[in-house]
Amino acid sequence: MGTNWGFYTTMIGIFSVALLMFSMEKKGELTARQVSITAVLAALCAAGRAVTGVGLLFLQPTMFLVEITGFVYGVQIGFFVGVMTPLISNFFMGQGSWTPFQMLCWGMLGVSGAVVKALFPGAGNKTLTTLCFFWGYLYGAIMDVWQWSVFMRPLTFKTYFLILAAGFSFDSLRAIGNLLFCAALGYQTLKILQYFHKKMDIQYLEDL
Amino acid sequence: MFDKLFYQEKGLFLQSLHPATVLVYLNVLFVLSLLYQNPLYLLGLFFFLVLLIIEVDGMEAWSGFLKAGVSLMLIIMIINPLVIRAGATIIWHGPELPILGKLDISMEALYYGAVSSIRLLVIISIFCLYNLMINPDKVLNLFSKVAGKSVLMIALSTRMLPTMVRDLKRIKEVQQFRGVDFDEGSLWARVKKYSCLYNVLLLSSLEDSLEIAESMQARAFGSGKRSVYSRNILRPRDIICMVASFLALFAAIWGLQYGYGQYTFYPQADFLIKDRITLTTLSVVIFYLSAPIILSEGWKNCRFLKSKI
């Protein structure tokens, strides 16, 4: 009872997000094109999350976009687009102590896209769709850890599973929404993003 | 509809503080709301926050925030008594359930649920206050020395989000002029029309992003060390508020060491007010925290003070 886990988990969330963002920025120099494409994609994802989040509740056509961004543009851009999506859409939907954990989840979603690219370079839309479906549940599970540690006492597995069970229908909705959106729009999105990836990839003669 | 929830420049004293001061102050409030277990202390913080919100003229925004928190509050208040067996005062012997075991609802668990929801209200109010007191651009500027590009990306895409929504409307209108009826046809046909909309939006915004990149390069982005245009001034009011918030934090931590602000719920709930020091500690902490309110009132009513801070 004495230790205040709600405080610790929130602080851990904030510090890990800050640290990750800092190290990702220092990982490599971002060019003007990379900066602007990250900003635009994050704005698009955030708009999708904010607009449909109100209208369609949990069917948010954004998770697949973040994942495909990670898949096409790599770890750095995937991570930043992911991290910024909840941050920016929460400016419009309501910031709170849930934001750092959401940022972590979405950032990892972008990174997972890049990991898929590294492991299976030839992966198509089907692999991404499956991953996106599981992320619907994984996201719920991670966010439940936050909710559980802040608002539940005692902190036992039983209370955690109860929270998980209480959110199960929402998580399923999210997972199915991800599946549908990714199956319907994933292929075109992949093509468009790859086209722009080619377009913004410049090599200077002196480096060759 | 959402306009009320965001920062609006109203020329208030609390909005004129340095962003670092506001961040320190709100962080102290946030840390206290998570550290305190005693319902009395949480209630004290809550009423204090109401005063602050009135001071920044934000009752309307606050009610919007509260509406969002109510559903989360209900979940907490329902689940807590259902799962917790530690309470001693049983008020209802329930039936045997498969996973949960025997469903006994105790007074203490109900009580804990209620206190948790007060904490939730406090946290929501703090974030509401953040939205009302501080210009988000100034906060970003504060961090731009450490992580300039992250901040730039966040600022860019925050600026771009409304453009995105406007673009979507524009594209939809263009499609409608060309004869596409979005309300017509089966569900599948409608989904197909909307997915076209999404494709155009994605393509056109990526095209735009290349233009932004070019204009950034034309303005010498990434050509050398970053220069800063606007600076925030650290005034006496900021120093007073910052010192007061640290004093509040120290007083609170000192009190917590001796158990003032701690509280045990199970098996039986503790006394709300153990002795006089419980109240004294609370009032000392609240006094230090109220420095911005006192200064704000002084700023409004006393010309001498206004000229000094």
XYZ file of C-alpha atoms in Angstrom:
517
model
C 0.000 0.000 0.000
C 2.845 2.330 0.857
C 4.533 2.472 -2.541
C 2.740 4.701 -4.956
C 2.850 2.805 -8.201
C 0.598 5.195 -10.076
C 3.218 7.891 -9.597
C 6.115 5.647 -10.574
C 4.529 4.267 -13.759
C 3.582 7.726 -14.994
C 7.082 9.047 -14.287
C 8.666 6.010 -15.957
C 6.440 6.677 -18.978
C 7.442 10.334 -19.194
C 11.162 9.692 -18.786
C 11.295 6.783 -21.203
C 9.449 8.756 -23.878
C 11.731 11.757 -23.395
C 14.835 9.580 -23.475
C 13.694 7.668 -26.546
C 12.829 10.858 -28.430
C 16.161 12.388 -27.514
C 18.192 9.368 -28.574
C 16.189 8.926 -31.764
C 16.864 12.527 -32.700
C 20.570 12.115 -32.058
C 20.617 8.818 -33.929
C 21.106 10.504 -37.266
C 20.849 13.964 -38.746
C 17.354 14.489 -40.160
C 17.193 16.307 -43.466
C 14.592 18.946 -44.316
C 12.627 16.435 -46.381
C 12.581 13.889 -43.611
C 11.455 16.490 -41.086
C 8.627 17.760 -43.254
C 7.429 14.313 -44.312
C 7.399 13.192 -40.673
C 5.396 16.256 -39.696
C 2.883 15.776 -42.499
C 2.373 12.079 -41.840
C 2.005 12.697 -38.108
C -0.551 15.417 -38.798
C -2.444 13.053 -41.082
C -2.437 10.279 -38.468
C -3.433 12.683 -35.721
C -6.240 14.107 -37.835
C -7.453 10.581 -38.539
C -7.318 9.763 -34.854
C -8.979 12.968 -33.678
C -11.715 13.142 -36.308
C -12.732 9.509 -36.368
C -11.954 8.962 -32.714
C -14.937 11.106 -31.907
C -17.169 9.834 -34.703
C -16.414 6.125 -34.946
C -15.289 5.587 -31.342
C -12.529 2.988 -31.705
C -12.365 2.399 -35.431
C -9.373 4.619 -36.022
C -7.830 4.432 -39.489
C -4.398 5.394 -38.175
C -2.550 2.471 -36.660
C -1.899 0.875 -40.034
C -0.607 4.152 -41.429
C 1.948 4.487 -38.618
C 3.030 0.910 -39.105
C 3.414 1.223 -42.868
C 5.367 4.453 -42.351
C 7.791 2.549 -40.143
C 7.940 -0.217 -42.731
C 8.751 2.115 -45.614
C 10.783 4.918 -44.029
C 12.614 3.032 -41.285
C 12.964 3.238 -37.518
C 13.561 6.954 -37.047
C 10.647 8.349 -39.041
C 8.342 5.498 -38.007
C 9.080 6.177 -34.367
C 8.571 9.931 -34.625
C 5.320 9.647 -36.571
C 4.101 7.153 -33.979
C 5.114 9.202 -30.963
C 3.652 12.418 -32.321
C 0.279 10.977 -33.329
C -1.234 10.681 -29.826
C 0.609 13.778 -28.620
C -0.891 15.982 -31.315
C -4.332 14.448 -31.450
C -4.502 14.777 -27.654
C -4.088 18.535 -28.027
C -7.569 18.266 -29.507
C -8.949 15.277 -27.600
C -7.540 16.068 -24.157
C -4.006 15.714 -22.800
C -3.529 13.715 -19.671
C -1.206 11.464 -17.755
C -2.201 8.754 -20.227
C -0.361 10.584 -23.036
C 3.205 9.293 -22.325
C 2.087 5.690 -22.372
C 0.076 6.209 -25.538
C 3.136 7.834 -27.085
C 5.252 4.840 -26.111
C 2.725 2.418 -27.629
C 2.399 4.288 -30.898
C 6.164 4.820 -31.137
C 6.741 1.102 -30.699
C 4.109 0.485 -33.369
C 6.164 2.521 -35.833
C 9.344 0.737 -34.762
C 7.645 -2.644 -35.189
C 6.980 -1.759 -38.831
C 10.677 -1.100 -39.307
C 11.527 -4.378 -37.548
C 9.275 -6.255 -39.967
C 11.149 -4.606 -42.817
C 14.488 -5.713 -41.359
C 13.349 -9.301 -40.766
C 11.262 -9.841 -43.895
C 12.246 -7.272 -46.533
C 9.777 -8.769 -48.990
C 6.776 -8.698 -46.638
C 3.540 -7.530 -48.206
C 0.320 -6.097 -46.991
C -0.835 -9.419 -45.458
C 1.971 -9.551 -42.914
C 1.387 -5.941 -42.005
C -2.349 -6.513 -41.650
C -1.811 -9.424 -39.275
C 0.625 -7.417 -37.193
C -1.796 -4.511 -37.127
C -4.574 -6.774 -35.868
C -2.419 -7.961 -32.965
C -1.357 -4.424 -32.164
C -5.018 -3.628 -31.528
C -4.906 -6.014 -28.550
C -1.334 -5.232 -27.541
C -2.139 -1.529 -27.374
C -5.093 -2.273 -25.105
C -2.945 -4.514 -22.903
C -0.215 -1.886 -22.489
C -2.657 0.921 -21.797
C -4.392 -1.284 -19.240
C -1.088 -1.608 -17.363
C -1.142 2.160 -16.955
C -4.775 2.299 -15.888
C -4.306 -0.636 -13.530
C -1.255 0.764 -11.799
C -2.746 4.223 -11.355
C -6.272 3.440 -10.278
C -6.397 -0.124 -8.922
C -5.560 -1.513 -5.494
C -4.368 -4.144 -4.715
C -2.048 -4.609 -7.679
C -2.559 -8.288 -8.400
C -2.850 -10.257 -11.609
C -6.534 -10.707 -10.899
C -7.305 -6.992 -10.902
C -5.202 -6.581 -14.041
C -7.114 -9.282 -15.870
C -10.392 -7.745 -14.758
C -9.405 -4.422 -16.289
C -8.283 -6.263 -19.386
C -11.609 -8.088 -19.520
C -13.525 -4.860 -19.016
C -11.734 -3.373 -22.015
C -11.807 -6.525 -24.126
C -14.730 -5.495 -26.297
C -13.105 -2.112 -27.005
C -9.793 -3.791 -27.792
C -11.505 -6.223 -30.161
C -13.228 -3.333 -31.895
C -9.888 -1.623 -32.296
C -8.211 -4.797 -33.582
C -10.998 -5.494 -36.076
C -10.978 -1.871 -37.184
C -7.225 -2.094 -37.762
C -7.687 -5.305 -39.716
C -10.370 -3.836 -41.965
C -8.601 -0.552 -42.590
C -5.261 -2.186 -43.263
C -6.781 -4.781 -45.575
C -8.730 -2.147 -47.488
C -6.243 0.719 -47.670
C -2.887 -0.850 -46.843
C -1.873 -1.832 -50.357
C -2.417 1.608 -51.902
C -0.821 3.334 -48.918
C 2.237 1.132 -49.242
C 2.527 2.000 -52.939
C 2.120 5.743 -52.399
C 4.605 5.877 -49.539
C 7.167 3.827 -51.465
C 6.798 6.155 -54.433
C 7.550 9.168 -52.237
C 10.383 7.335 -50.553
C 12.031 6.972 -53.940
C 11.310 10.582 -54.750
C 12.846 12.062 -51.603
C 15.874 9.827 -51.585
C 18.654 12.030 -52.951
C 22.232 10.961 -53.462
C 24.822 13.629 -54.065
C 27.438 13.004 -56.711
C 30.379 13.630 -54.399
C 29.220 10.834 -52.068
C 29.080 8.276 -54.819
C -16.888 23.190 -30.490
C -13.366 22.441 -29.249
C -12.235 26.071 -29.178
C -12.953 26.515 -25.497
C -10.638 23.654 -24.558
C -7.502 25.280 -25.923
C -5.234 28.009 -24.840
C -6.568 31.472 -25.510
C -4.605 34.607 -24.816
C -6.716 36.533 -22.322
C -4.016 38.790 -20.901
C -4.353 37.280 -17.420
C -1.636 37.369 -14.804
C -1.400 33.584 -14.654
C -0.849 33.470 -18.398
C 2.009 35.959 -18.200
C 4.230 33.649 -16.156
C 7.334 32.131 -17.675
C 6.561 28.699 -19.197
C 9.209 27.027 -17.027
C 7.526 28.408 -13.901
C 4.134 27.139 -14.970
C 5.592 23.731 -15.775
C 7.301 23.493 -12.366
C 4.144 24.616 -10.591
C 1.823 22.228 -12.422
C 4.292 19.382 -12.001
C 4.353 19.958 -8.244
C 0.545 19.837 -8.219
C 0.596 16.658 -10.298
C 3.200 14.943 -8.093
C 1.217 15.865 -4.977
C -1.995 14.484 -6.448
C -0.260 11.156 -7.023
C 1.584 11.063 -3.674
C -1.308 11.949 -1.411
C -3.559 9.124 -0.257
C -5.593 10.973 2.338
C -9.065 11.880 0.990
C -9.008 15.161 2.901
C -5.778 16.225 1.202
C -7.075 15.230 -2.214
C -10.281 17.152 -1.623
C -8.216 20.143 -0.488
C -6.204 20.000 -3.727
C -9.409 19.665 -5.707
C -11.047 22.770 -4.238
C -7.795 24.656 -4.604
C -7.716 23.735 -8.305
C -11.274 24.961 -8.713
C -10.113 28.337 -7.376
C -7.225 28.392 -9.838
C -9.502 27.504 -12.731
C -11.857 30.330 -11.786
C -8.823 32.630 -11.666
C -7.931 31.773 -15.277
C -11.584 32.113 -16.263
C -11.851 28.517 -17.426
C -15.055 27.085 -15.973
C -16.432 26.344 -19.424
C -13.372 24.411 -20.563
C -13.252 22.616 -17.241
C -16.794 21.284 -17.571
C -15.815 19.887 -20.981
C -12.862 18.082 -19.398
C -15.005 16.740 -16.573
C -17.492 15.229 -19.001
C -14.680 13.208 -20.558
C -13.571 11.929 -17.153
C -16.917 10.710 -15.895
C -16.926 7.383 -17.770
C -13.449 6.501 -16.500
C -14.622 7.448 -13.011
C -17.591 5.098 -13.216
C -15.411 2.164 -14.306
C -13.085 2.742 -11.360
C -15.949 3.047 -8.909
C -17.613 -0.155 -10.154
C -14.565 -2.415 -10.513
C -12.919 -1.514 -7.214
C -15.616 -2.846 -4.858
C -16.123 -5.916 -7.061
C -12.547 -7.182 -6.825
C -11.239 -6.017 -3.498
C -11.644 -8.439 -0.615
C -9.547 -6.581 1.906
C -12.317 -4.477 3.443
C -13.644 -5.461 6.873
C -17.097 -3.863 6.840
C -19.187 -5.961 4.463
C -22.345 -4.199 3.365
C -23.627 -6.783 0.886
C -23.070 -10.551 0.662
C -23.228 -11.353 -3.030
C -23.529 -14.643 -4.919
C -20.634 -16.982 -5.833
C -19.196 -16.135 -9.264
C -16.890 -18.324 -11.435
C -13.739 -16.167 -11.710
C -14.277 -13.520 -9.099
C -15.071 -15.823 -6.186
C -17.537 -14.688 -3.586
C -18.959 -11.304 -4.337
C -18.837 -9.418 -1.064
C -18.978 -5.682 -1.298
C -17.254 -3.847 1.493
C -17.599 -0.292 2.677
C -13.856 0.324 2.486
C -13.615 -0.756 -1.145
C -16.437 1.596 -2.081
C -14.653 4.320 -0.169
C -11.375 3.634 -1.957
C -13.147 3.761 -5.331
C -14.626 7.127 -4.457
C -11.241 8.501 -3.345
C -9.610 7.219 -6.548
C -12.148 9.095 -8.585
C -11.423 12.296 -6.665
C -7.782 11.790 -7.611
C -8.826 11.336 -11.221
C -10.785 14.606 -11.064
C -7.726 16.357 -9.637
C -5.494 15.021 -12.415
C -7.991 16.016 -15.093
C -8.251 19.502 -13.592
C -4.459 19.884 -13.608
C -4.332 19.091 -17.297
C -7.232 21.431 -17.932
C -5.272 24.123 -16.129
C -2.234 23.367 -18.275
C -4.304 23.949 -21.393
C -5.589 27.239 -20.026
C -2.433 28.707 -18.510
C 0.316 28.080 -20.961
C 0.835 28.706 -24.634
C 1.866 25.360 -26.160
C 4.262 27.085 -28.549
C 6.142 28.590 -25.625
C 6.517 25.188 -23.982
C 7.899 23.779 -27.189
C 10.313 26.710 -27.430
C 11.552 25.855 -23.970
C 12.698 22.436 -25.165
C 13.978 23.548 -28.551
C 17.538 23.915 -27.274
C 17.710 20.283 -26.194
C 15.828 18.612 -29.025
C 15.290 21.188 -31.735
C 14.116 18.923 -34.503
C 11.571 16.996 -32.441
C 10.123 20.309 -31.343
C 10.074 21.615 -34.883
C 8.266 18.496 -36.086
C 5.706 18.706 -33.305
C 5.069 22.401 -33.981
C 4.819 21.799 -37.723
C 2.355 18.998 -37.488
C 0.222 20.694 -34.837
C -0.029 23.595 -37.243
C -0.797 21.206 -40.096
C -3.608 19.266 -38.458
C -6.367 21.841 -39.082
C -5.053 22.247 -42.641
C -5.445 18.523 -43.079
C -9.064 18.603 -41.994
C -9.714 21.572 -44.295
C -8.026 19.768 -47.202
C -10.192 16.740 -46.653
C -13.306 18.921 -46.891
C -11.993 20.594 -50.027
C -11.209 17.294 -51.740
C -14.641 15.989 -50.842
C -16.282 19.063 -52.349
C -14.275 18.718 -55.555
C -15.348 15.086 -55.830
C -18.957 16.057 -55.237
C -18.800 18.635 -58.016
C -17.569 15.902 -60.313
C -20.691 13.899 -59.546
C -19.593 11.560 -56.779
C -22.431 11.145 -54.293
C -21.033 10.021 -50.947
C -24.430 9.100 -49.475
C -25.505 6.907 -52.339
C -25.082 3.160 -52.927
C -24.399 0.145 -50.763
C -22.023 0.269 -47.808
C -19.219 -1.249 -49.892
C -19.676 1.324 -52.660
C -19.581 4.133 -50.129
C -16.448 2.750 -48.485
C -14.788 2.669 -51.891
C -15.638 6.317 -52.506
C -14.239 7.305 -49.146
C -11.056 5.317 -49.716
C -10.487 7.334 -52.905
C -10.775 10.443 -50.769
C -8.104 9.099 -48.435
C -5.749 8.325 -51.315
C -6.032 11.815 -52.725
C -5.470 13.315 -49.300
C -2.372 11.186 -48.711
C -0.930 11.997 -52.123
C -1.592 15.707 -51.968
C -0.292 16.121 -48.433
C 2.905 14.232 -49.249
C 3.313 16.460 -52.297
C 2.870 19.451 -49.962
C 5.488 18.085 -47.611
C 8.083 18.179 -50.376
C 7.214 21.819 -50.953
C 7.572 22.550 -47.254
C 10.970 20.867 -47.323
C 12.056 23.049 -50.228
C 10.929 26.202 -48.493
C 12.717 25.125 -45.334
C 15.887 24.611 -47.305
C 15.449 27.985 -48.964
C 15.334 29.478 -45.449
C 18.657 27.808 -44.639
C 17.339 24.951 -42.533
C 20.132 22.723 -41.333
C 22.859 24.990 -42.702
C 24.421 25.746 -39.339
C 23.690 26.412 -35.732
C 20.072 27.130 -34.840
C 19.232 30.747 -34.023
C 16.412 31.905 -31.735
C 13.955 34.684 -32.482
C 11.879 35.154 -29.336
C 12.958 34.959 -25.741
C 10.951 34.635 -22.542
C 11.839 36.925 -19.645
C 12.211 35.580 -16.132
C 10.498 38.178 -13.889
C 10.303 38.431 -10.074
C 6.833 36.854 -10.193
C 8.330 33.738 -11.762
C 10.984 33.441 -9.100
C 8.425 33.885 -6.296
C 6.112 31.259 -7.785
C 8.936 28.821 -8.433
C 10.340 29.129 -4.929
C 6.837 28.756 -3.485
C 6.155 25.606 -5.445
C 9.429 24.038 -4.307
C 8.616 25.012 -0.715
C 5.201 23.359 -1.114
C 6.839 20.214 -2.424
C 9.340 20.110 0.462
C 6.613 20.733 3.018
C 4.537 17.957 1.501
C 7.413 15.482 1.439
C 8.360 16.382 5.003
C 4.750 15.766 6.026
C 4.571 12.474 4.148
C 7.653 11.220 6.006
C 5.767 11.545 9.270
C 2.639 10.070 7.752
C 0.675 13.252 7.127
C -1.078 12.710 3.829
C -0.718 8.919 4.021
C -3.827 6.909 4.607
C -4.745 3.279 5.111
C -7.991 1.998 3.668
C -7.818 -1.704 4.522
C -8.900 -3.618 6.475
C -10.514 -0.622 8.132
C -10.359 2.965 6.970
C -8.214 5.300 9.035
C -9.369 8.466 10.813
C -9.746 11.313 8.373
C -8.148 13.840 10.739
C -5.722 12.158 13.121
C -4.535 15.259 14.949
C -4.124 18.963 14.516
C -0.870 18.635 12.570
C -2.766 16.893 9.764
C -4.669 20.088 9.135
C -1.634 22.307 9.698
C 0.440 20.419 7.120
C -2.353 20.647 4.587
C -2.810 24.370 5.107
C 0.936 25.045 4.886
C 1.137 23.172 1.580
C -1.941 24.912 0.203
C -0.583 28.274 1.388
C 2.658 27.828 -0.520
C 0.751 26.616 -3.553
C -1.513 29.647 -3.520
C 1.350 32.070 -4.255
C 0.232 32.548 -7.897
C -3.366 33.225 -6.826
C -2.271 35.777 -4.223
C 0.030 37.500 -6.721
C -2.708 37.439 -9.344
C -5.163 39.157 -7.000
C -2.470 41.659 -6.034
C -1.722 42.284 -9.692
C -5.363 43.125 -10.286
C -5.968 45.260 -7.214
C -2.670 46.796 -6.101
C -0.771 49.087 -8.452
C 2.377 49.075 -6.337
C 2.621 45.290 -6.458
C 1.883 45.310 -10.175
C 4.821 47.613 -10.809
C 7.146 45.456 -8.715
C 6.436 42.029 -10.143
